[in-house]
Short mmCIF file of N, CA, C and O in Angstrom, two decimals:
data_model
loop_
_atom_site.label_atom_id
_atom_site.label_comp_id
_atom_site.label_asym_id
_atom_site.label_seq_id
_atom_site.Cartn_x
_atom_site.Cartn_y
_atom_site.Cartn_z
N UNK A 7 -87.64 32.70 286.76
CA UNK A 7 -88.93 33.25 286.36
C UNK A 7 -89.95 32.12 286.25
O UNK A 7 -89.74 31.05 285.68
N UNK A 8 -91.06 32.47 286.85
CA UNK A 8 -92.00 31.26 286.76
C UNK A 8 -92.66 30.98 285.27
O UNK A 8 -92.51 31.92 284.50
N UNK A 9 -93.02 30.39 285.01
CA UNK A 9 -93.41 29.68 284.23
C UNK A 9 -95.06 28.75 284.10
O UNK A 9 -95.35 28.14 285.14
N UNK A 10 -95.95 28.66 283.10
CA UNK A 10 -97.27 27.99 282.62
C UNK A 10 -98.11 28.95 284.07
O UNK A 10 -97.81 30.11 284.33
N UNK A 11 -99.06 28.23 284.79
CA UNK A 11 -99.91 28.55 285.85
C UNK A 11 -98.92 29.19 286.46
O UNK A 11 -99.25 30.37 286.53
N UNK A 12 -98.01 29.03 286.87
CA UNK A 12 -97.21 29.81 288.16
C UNK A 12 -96.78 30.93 287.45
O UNK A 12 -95.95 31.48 288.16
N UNK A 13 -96.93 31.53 286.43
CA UNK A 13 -96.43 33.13 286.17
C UNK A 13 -97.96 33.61 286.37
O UNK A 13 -97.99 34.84 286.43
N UNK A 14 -99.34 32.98 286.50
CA UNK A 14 -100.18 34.01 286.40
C UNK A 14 -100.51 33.76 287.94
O UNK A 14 -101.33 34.54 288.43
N UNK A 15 -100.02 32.84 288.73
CA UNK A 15 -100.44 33.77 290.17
C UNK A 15 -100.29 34.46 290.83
O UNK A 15 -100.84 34.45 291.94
N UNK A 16 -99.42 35.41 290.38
CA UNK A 16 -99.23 36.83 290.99
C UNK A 16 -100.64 37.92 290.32
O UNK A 16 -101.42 38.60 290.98
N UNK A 17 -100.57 37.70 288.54
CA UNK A 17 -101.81 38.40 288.46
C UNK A 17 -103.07 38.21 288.67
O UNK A 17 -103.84 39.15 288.86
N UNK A 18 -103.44 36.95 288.66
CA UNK A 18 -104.74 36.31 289.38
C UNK A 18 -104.93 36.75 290.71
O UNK A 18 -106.04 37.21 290.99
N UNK A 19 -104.05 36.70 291.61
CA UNK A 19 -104.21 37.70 293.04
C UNK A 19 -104.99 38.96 292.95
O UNK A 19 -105.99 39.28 293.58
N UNK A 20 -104.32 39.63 292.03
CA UNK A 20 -105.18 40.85 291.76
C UNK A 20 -106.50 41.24 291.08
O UNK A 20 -106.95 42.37 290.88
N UNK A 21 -106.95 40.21 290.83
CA UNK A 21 -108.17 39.74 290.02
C UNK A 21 -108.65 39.20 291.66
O UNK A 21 -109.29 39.98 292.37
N UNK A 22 -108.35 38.05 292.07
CA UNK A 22 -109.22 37.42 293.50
C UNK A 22 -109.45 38.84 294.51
O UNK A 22 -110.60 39.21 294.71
N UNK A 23 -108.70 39.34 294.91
CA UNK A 23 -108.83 40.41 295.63
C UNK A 23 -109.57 41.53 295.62
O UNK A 23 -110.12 41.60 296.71
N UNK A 24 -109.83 42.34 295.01
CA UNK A 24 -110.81 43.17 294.29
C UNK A 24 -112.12 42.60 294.05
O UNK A 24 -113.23 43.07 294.31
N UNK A 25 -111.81 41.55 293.50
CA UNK A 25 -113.33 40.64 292.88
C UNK A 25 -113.74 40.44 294.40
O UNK A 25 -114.67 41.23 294.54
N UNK A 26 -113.52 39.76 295.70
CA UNK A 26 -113.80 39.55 296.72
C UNK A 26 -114.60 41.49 297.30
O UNK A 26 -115.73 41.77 297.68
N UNK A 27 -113.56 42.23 297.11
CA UNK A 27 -114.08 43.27 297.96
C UNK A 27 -115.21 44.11 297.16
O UNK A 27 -115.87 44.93 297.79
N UNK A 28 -115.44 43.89 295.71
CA UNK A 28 -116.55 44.38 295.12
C UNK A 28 -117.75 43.26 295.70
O UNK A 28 -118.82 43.74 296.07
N UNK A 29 -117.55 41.93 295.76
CA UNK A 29 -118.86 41.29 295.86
C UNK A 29 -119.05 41.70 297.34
O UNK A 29 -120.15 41.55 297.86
N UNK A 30 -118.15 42.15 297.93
CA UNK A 30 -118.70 42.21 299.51
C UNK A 30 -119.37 42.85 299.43
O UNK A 30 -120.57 42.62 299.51
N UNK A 31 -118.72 44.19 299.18
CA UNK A 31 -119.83 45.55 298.58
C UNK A 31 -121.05 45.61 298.69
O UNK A 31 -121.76 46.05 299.59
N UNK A 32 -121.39 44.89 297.23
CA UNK A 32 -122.30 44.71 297.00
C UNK A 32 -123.26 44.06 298.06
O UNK A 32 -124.43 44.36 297.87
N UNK A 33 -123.01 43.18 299.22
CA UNK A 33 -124.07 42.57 300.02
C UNK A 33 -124.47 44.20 301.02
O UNK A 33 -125.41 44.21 301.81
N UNK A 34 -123.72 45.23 300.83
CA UNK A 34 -124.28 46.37 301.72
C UNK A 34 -125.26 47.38 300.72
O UNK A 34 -126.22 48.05 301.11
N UNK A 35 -124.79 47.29 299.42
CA UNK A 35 -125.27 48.61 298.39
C UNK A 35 -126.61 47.46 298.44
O UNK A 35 -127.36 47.68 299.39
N UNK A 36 -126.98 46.33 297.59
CA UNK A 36 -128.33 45.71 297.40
C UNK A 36 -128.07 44.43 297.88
O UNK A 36 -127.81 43.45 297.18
N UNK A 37 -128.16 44.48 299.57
CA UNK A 37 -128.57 43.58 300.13
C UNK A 37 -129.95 42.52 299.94
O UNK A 37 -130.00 41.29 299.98
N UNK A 38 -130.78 43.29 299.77
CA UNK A 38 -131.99 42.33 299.25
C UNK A 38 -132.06 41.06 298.38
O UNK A 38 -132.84 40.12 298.51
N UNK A 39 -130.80 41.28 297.20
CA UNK A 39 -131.31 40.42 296.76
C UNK A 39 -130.19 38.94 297.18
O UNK A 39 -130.24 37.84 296.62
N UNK A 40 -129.18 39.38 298.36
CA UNK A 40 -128.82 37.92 299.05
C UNK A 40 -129.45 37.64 299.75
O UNK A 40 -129.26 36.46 300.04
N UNK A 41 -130.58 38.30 300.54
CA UNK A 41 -131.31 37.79 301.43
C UNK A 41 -132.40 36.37 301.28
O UNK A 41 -132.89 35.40 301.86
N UNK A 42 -132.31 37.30 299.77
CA UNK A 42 -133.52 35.92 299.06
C UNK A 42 -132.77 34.53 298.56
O UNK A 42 -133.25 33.56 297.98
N UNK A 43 -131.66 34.76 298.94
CA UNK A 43 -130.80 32.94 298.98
C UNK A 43 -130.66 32.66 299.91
O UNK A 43 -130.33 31.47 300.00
N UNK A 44 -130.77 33.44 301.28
CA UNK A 44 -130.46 33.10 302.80
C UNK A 44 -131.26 31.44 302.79
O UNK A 44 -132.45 31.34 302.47
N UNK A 45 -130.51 30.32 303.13
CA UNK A 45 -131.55 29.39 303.09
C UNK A 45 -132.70 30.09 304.67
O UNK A 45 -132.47 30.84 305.61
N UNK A 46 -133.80 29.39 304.23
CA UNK A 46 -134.99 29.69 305.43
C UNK A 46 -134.57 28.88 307.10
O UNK A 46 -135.12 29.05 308.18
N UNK A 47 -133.59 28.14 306.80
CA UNK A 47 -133.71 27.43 308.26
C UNK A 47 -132.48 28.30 308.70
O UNK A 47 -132.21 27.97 309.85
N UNK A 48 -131.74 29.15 308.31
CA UNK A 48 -130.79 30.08 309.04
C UNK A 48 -131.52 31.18 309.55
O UNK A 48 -132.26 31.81 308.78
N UNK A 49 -131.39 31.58 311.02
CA UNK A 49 -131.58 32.91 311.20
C UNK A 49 -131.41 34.04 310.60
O UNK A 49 -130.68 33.94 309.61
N UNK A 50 -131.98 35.54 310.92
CA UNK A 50 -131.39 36.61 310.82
C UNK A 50 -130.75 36.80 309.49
O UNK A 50 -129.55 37.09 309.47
N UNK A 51 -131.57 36.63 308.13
CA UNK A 51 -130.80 36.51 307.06
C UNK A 51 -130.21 37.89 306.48
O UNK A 51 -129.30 37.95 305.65
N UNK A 52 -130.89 39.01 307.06
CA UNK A 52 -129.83 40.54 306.81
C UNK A 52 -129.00 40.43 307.32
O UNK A 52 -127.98 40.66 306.68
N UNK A 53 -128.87 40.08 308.57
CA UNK A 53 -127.39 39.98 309.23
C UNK A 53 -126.56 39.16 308.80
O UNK A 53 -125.38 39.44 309.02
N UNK A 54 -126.84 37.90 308.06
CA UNK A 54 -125.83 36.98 307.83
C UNK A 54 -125.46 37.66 306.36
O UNK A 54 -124.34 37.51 305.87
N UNK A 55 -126.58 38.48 305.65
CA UNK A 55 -125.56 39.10 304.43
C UNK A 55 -124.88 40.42 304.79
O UNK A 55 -124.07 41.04 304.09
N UNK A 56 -125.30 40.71 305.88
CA UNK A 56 -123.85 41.76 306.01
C UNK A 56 -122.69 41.28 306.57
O UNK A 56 -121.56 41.72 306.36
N UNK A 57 -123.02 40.28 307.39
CA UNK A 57 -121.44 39.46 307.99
C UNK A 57 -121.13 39.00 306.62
O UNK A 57 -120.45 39.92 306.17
N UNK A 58 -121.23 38.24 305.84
CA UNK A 58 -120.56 37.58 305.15
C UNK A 58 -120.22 38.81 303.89
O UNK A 58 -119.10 38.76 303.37
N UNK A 59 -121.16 39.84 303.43
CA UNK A 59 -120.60 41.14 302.84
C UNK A 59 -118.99 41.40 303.77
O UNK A 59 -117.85 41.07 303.43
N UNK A 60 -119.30 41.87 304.61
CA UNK A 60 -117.88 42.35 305.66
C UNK A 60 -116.71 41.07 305.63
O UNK A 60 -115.50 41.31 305.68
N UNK A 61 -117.22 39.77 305.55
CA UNK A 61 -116.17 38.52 305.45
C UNK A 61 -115.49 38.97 303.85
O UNK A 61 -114.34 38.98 303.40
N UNK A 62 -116.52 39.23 303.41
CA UNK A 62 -115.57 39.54 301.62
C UNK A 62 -114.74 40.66 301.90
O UNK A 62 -113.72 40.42 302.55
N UNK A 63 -114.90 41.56 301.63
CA UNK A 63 -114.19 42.65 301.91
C UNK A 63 -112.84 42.51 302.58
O UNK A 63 -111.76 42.96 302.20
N UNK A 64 -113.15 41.77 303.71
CA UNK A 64 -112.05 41.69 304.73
C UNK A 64 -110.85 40.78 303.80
O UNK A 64 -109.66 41.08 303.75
N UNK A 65 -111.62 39.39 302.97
CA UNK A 65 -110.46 38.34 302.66
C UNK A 65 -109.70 39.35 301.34
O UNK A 65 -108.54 39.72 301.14
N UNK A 66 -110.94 39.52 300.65
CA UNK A 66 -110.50 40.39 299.35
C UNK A 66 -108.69 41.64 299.97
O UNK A 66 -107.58 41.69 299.43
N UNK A 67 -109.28 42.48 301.35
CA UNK A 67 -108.26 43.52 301.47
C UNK A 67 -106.84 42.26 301.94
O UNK A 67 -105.66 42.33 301.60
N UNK A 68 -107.52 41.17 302.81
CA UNK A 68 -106.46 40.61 303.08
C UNK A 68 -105.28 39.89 302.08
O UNK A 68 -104.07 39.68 302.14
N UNK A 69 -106.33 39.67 301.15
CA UNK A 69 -105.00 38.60 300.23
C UNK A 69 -104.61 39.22 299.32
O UNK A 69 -104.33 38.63 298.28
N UNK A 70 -104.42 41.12 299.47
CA UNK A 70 -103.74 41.77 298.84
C UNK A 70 -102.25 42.26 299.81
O UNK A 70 -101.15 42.61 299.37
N UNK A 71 -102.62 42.15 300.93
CA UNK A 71 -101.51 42.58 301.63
C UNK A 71 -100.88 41.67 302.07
O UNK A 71 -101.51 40.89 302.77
N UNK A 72 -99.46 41.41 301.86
CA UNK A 72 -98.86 40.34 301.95
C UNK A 72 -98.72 39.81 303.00
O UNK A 72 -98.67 38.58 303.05
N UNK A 73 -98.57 40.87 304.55
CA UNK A 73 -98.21 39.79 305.50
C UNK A 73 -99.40 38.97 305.97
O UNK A 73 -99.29 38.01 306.74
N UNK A 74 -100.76 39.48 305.37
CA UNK A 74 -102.17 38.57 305.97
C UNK A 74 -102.57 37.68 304.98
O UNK A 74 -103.31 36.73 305.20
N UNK A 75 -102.05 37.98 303.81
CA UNK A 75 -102.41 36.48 302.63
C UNK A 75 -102.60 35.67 302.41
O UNK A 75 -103.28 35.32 301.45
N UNK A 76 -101.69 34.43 303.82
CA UNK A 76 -101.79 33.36 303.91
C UNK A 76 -103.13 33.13 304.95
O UNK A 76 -104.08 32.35 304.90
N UNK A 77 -102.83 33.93 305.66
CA UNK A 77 -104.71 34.21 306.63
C UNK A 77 -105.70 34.04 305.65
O UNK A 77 -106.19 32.98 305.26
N UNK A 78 -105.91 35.07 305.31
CA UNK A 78 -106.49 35.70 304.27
C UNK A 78 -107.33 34.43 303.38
O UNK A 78 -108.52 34.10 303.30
N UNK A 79 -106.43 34.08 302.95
CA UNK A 79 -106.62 32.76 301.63
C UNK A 79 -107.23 31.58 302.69
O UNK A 79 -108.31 31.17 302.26
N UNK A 80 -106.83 30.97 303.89
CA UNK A 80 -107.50 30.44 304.76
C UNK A 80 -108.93 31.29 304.91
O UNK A 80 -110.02 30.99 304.44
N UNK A 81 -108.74 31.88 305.31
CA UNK A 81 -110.21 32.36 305.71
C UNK A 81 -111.27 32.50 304.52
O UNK A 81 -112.42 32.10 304.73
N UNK A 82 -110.92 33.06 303.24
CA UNK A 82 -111.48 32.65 302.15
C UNK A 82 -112.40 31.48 302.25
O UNK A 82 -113.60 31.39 302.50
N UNK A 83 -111.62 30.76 302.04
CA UNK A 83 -112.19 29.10 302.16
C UNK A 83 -112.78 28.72 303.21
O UNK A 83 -113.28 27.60 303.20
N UNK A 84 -112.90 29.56 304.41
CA UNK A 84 -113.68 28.79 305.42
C UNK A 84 -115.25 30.05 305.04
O UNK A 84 -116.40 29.78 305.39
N UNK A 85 -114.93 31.13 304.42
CA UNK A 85 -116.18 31.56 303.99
C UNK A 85 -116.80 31.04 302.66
O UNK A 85 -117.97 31.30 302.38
N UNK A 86 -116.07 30.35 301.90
CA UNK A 86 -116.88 29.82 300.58
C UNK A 86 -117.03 28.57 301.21
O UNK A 86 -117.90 28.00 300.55
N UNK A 87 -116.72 27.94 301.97
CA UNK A 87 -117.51 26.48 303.02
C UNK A 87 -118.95 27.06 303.56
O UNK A 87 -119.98 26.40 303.48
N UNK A 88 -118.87 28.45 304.17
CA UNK A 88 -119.68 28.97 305.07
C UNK A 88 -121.34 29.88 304.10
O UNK A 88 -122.43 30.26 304.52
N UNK A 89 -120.82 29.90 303.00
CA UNK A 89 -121.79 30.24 301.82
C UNK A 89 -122.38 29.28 301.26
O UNK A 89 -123.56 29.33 300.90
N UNK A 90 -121.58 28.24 301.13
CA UNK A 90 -122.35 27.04 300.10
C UNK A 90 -123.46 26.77 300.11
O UNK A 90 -124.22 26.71 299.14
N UNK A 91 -123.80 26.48 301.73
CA UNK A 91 -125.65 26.17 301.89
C UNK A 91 -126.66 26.99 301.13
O UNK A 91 -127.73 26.48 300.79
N UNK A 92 -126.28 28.54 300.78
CA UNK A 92 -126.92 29.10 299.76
C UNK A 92 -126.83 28.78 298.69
O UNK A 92 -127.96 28.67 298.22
N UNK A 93 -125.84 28.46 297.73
CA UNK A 93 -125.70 27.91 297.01
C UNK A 93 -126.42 26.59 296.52
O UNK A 93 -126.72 26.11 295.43
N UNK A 94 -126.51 26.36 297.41
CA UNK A 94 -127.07 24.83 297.39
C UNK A 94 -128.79 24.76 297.75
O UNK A 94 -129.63 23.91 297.43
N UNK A 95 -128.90 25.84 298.42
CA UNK A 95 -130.67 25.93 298.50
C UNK A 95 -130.90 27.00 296.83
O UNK A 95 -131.93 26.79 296.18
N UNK A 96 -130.39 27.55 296.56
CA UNK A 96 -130.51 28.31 295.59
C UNK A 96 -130.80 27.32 294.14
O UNK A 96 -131.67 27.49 293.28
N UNK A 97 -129.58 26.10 294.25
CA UNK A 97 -129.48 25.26 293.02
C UNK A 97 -130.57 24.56 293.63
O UNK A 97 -130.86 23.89 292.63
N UNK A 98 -131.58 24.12 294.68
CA UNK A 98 -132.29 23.11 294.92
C UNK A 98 -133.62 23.55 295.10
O UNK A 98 -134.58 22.83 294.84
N UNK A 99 -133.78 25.28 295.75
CA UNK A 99 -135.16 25.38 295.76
C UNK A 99 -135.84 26.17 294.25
O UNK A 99 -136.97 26.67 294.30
N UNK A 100 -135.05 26.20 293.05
CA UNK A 100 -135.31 27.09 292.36
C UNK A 100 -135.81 28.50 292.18
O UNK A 100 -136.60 29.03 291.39
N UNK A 101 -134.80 29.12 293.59
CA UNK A 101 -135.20 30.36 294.08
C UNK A 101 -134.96 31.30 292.73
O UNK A 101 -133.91 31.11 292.10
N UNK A 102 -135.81 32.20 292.31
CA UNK A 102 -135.44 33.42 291.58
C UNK A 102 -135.11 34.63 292.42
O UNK A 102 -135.76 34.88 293.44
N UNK A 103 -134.27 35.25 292.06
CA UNK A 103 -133.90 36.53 292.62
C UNK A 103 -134.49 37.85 292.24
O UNK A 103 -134.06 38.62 291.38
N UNK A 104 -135.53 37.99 293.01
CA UNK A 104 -136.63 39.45 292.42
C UNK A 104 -135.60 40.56 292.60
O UNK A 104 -134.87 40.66 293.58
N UNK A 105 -135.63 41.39 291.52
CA UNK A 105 -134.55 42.48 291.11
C UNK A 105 -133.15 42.33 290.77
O UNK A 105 -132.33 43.24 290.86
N UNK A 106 -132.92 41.24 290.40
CA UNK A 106 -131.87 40.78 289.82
C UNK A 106 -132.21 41.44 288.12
O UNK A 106 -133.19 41.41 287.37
N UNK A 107 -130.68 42.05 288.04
CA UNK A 107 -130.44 42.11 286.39
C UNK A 107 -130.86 41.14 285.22
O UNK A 107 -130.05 40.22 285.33
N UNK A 108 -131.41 40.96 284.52
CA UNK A 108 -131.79 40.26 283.48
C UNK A 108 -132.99 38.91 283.65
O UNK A 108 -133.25 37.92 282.97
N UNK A 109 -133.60 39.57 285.10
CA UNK A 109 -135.10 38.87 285.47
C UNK A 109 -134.81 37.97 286.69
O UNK A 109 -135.74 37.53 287.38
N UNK A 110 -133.47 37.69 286.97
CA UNK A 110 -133.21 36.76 288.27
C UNK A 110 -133.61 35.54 288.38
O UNK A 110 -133.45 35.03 289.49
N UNK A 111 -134.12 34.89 287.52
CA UNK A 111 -134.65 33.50 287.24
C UNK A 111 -133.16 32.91 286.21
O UNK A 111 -133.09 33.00 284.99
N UNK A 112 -132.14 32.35 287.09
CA UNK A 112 -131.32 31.57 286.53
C UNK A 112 -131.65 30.44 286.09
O UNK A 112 -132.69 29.94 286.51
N UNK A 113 -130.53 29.52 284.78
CA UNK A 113 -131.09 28.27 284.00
C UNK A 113 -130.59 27.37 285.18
O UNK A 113 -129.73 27.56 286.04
N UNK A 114 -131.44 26.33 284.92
CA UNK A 114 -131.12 25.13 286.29
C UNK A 114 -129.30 25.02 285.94
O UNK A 114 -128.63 25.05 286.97
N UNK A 115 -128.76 24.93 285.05
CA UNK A 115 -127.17 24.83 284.44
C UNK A 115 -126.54 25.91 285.24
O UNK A 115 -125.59 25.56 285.93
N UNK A 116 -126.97 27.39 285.28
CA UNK A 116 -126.61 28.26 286.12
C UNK A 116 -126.54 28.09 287.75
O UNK A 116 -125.81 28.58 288.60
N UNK A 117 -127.36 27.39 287.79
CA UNK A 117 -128.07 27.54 289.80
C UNK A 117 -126.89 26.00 289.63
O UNK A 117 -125.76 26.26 290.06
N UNK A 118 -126.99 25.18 289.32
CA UNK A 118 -125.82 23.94 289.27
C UNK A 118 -124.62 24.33 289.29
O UNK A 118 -123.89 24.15 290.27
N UNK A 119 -124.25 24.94 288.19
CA UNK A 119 -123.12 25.22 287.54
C UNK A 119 -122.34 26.15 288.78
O UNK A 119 -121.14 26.32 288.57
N UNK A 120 -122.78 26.64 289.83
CA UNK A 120 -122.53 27.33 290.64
C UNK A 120 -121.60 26.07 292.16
O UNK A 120 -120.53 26.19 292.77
N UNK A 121 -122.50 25.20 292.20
CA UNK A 121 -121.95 24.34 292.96
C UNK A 121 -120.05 24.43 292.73
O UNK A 121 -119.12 25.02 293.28
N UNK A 122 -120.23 23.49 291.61
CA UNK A 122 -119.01 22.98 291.16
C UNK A 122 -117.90 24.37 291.32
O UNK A 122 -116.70 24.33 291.61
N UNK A 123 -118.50 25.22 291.12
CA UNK A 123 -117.30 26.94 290.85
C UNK A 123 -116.98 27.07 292.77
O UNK A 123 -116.18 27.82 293.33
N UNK A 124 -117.67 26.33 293.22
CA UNK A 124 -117.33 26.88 294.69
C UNK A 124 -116.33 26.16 294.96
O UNK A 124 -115.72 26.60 295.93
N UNK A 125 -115.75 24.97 294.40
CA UNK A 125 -114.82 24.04 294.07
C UNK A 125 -113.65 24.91 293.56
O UNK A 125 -112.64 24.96 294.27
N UNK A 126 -113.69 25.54 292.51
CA UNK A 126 -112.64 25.92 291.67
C UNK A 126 -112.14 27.18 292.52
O UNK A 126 -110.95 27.49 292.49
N UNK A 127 -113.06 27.90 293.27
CA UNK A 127 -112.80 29.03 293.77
C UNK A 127 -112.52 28.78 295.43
O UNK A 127 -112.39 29.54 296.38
N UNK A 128 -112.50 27.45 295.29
CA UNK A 128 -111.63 27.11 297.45
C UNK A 128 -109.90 26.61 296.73
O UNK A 128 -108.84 26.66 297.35
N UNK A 129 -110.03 26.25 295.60
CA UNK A 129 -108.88 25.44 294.75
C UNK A 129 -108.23 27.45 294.86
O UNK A 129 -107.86 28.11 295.83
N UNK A 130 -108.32 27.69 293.93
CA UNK A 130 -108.09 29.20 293.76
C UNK A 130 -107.48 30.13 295.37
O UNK A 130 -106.67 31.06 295.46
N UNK A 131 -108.06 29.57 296.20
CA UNK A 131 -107.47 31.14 297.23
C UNK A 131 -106.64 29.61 298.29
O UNK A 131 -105.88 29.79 299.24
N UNK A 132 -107.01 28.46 297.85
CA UNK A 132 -106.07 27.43 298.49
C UNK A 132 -104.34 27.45 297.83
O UNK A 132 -103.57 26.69 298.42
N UNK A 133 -103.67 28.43 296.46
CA UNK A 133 -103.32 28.73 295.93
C UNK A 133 -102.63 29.39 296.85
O UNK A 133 -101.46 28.99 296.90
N UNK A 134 -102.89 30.29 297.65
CA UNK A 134 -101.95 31.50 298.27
C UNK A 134 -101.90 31.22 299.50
O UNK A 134 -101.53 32.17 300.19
N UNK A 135 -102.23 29.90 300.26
CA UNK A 135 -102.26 29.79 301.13
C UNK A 135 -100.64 28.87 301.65
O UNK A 135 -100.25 28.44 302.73
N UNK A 136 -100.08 28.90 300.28
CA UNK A 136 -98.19 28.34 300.30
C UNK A 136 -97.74 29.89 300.44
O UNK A 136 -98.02 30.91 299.81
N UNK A 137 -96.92 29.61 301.58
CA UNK A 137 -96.15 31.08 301.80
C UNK A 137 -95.01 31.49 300.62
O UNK A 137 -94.64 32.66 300.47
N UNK A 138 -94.48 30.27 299.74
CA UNK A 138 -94.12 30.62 299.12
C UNK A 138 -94.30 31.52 297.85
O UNK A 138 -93.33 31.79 297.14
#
């Protein structure tokens, strides 16, 4: 029986997975307000939030089903590589998000604090990417 961190990564799976296919979701129900992190020098920024909506969804269904998991958890990480630049224009241009819940003007600690989590969360689906 596993034991410390290794007994909760079976339930943390089920937490990453779901959490992935709700945020995808969400880039189709209120797309608008990822558009307004699209950095400006990327094209086509509806389209890149519905591809990357549809990239969630997809890793989220994948790293619930076991034989695509190890995919799955790869591909994760090549979409939280493939997001960051928002992230990173978001923490740098002090974008607010018009229609965001609770005014969309995050604390500079928030728009930062986001960097570093993209860290914890490639660490996280790099986790399931041992077949064991």
């Amino acid at each position: 029986m596993p034991t410390g961190l290794a007994a909760l990564k079976r339930p943390l799976l089920y937490v990453m997975g779901p959490a992935y296919v709700v945020a995808g979701l969400l880039h189709f129900v209120v797309p608008a307000l990822y558009v307004q992190i699209v950095p400006p020098v990327l094209p086509a920024p509806l389209a890149l939030v519905y591809l990357s909506g549809l990239a969630e969804v997809a890793v989220g269904v994948g790293l619930l089903w076991p034989p695509t998991r190890r995919y799955a958890a790869w591909a994760t990480i090549a979409l939280l590589l493939a997001i960051f630049p928002a992230n990173v224009y978001m923490a740098t241009s002090g974008v607010a998000v018009a229609g965001m819940p609770g005014g969309g003007d995050p604390s500079p600690l928030a728009r930062w604090g986001r960097l570093p989590l993209q860290g914890v969360l490639i660490l996280w689906a790099y986790w399931y990417t041992d077949p064991t």
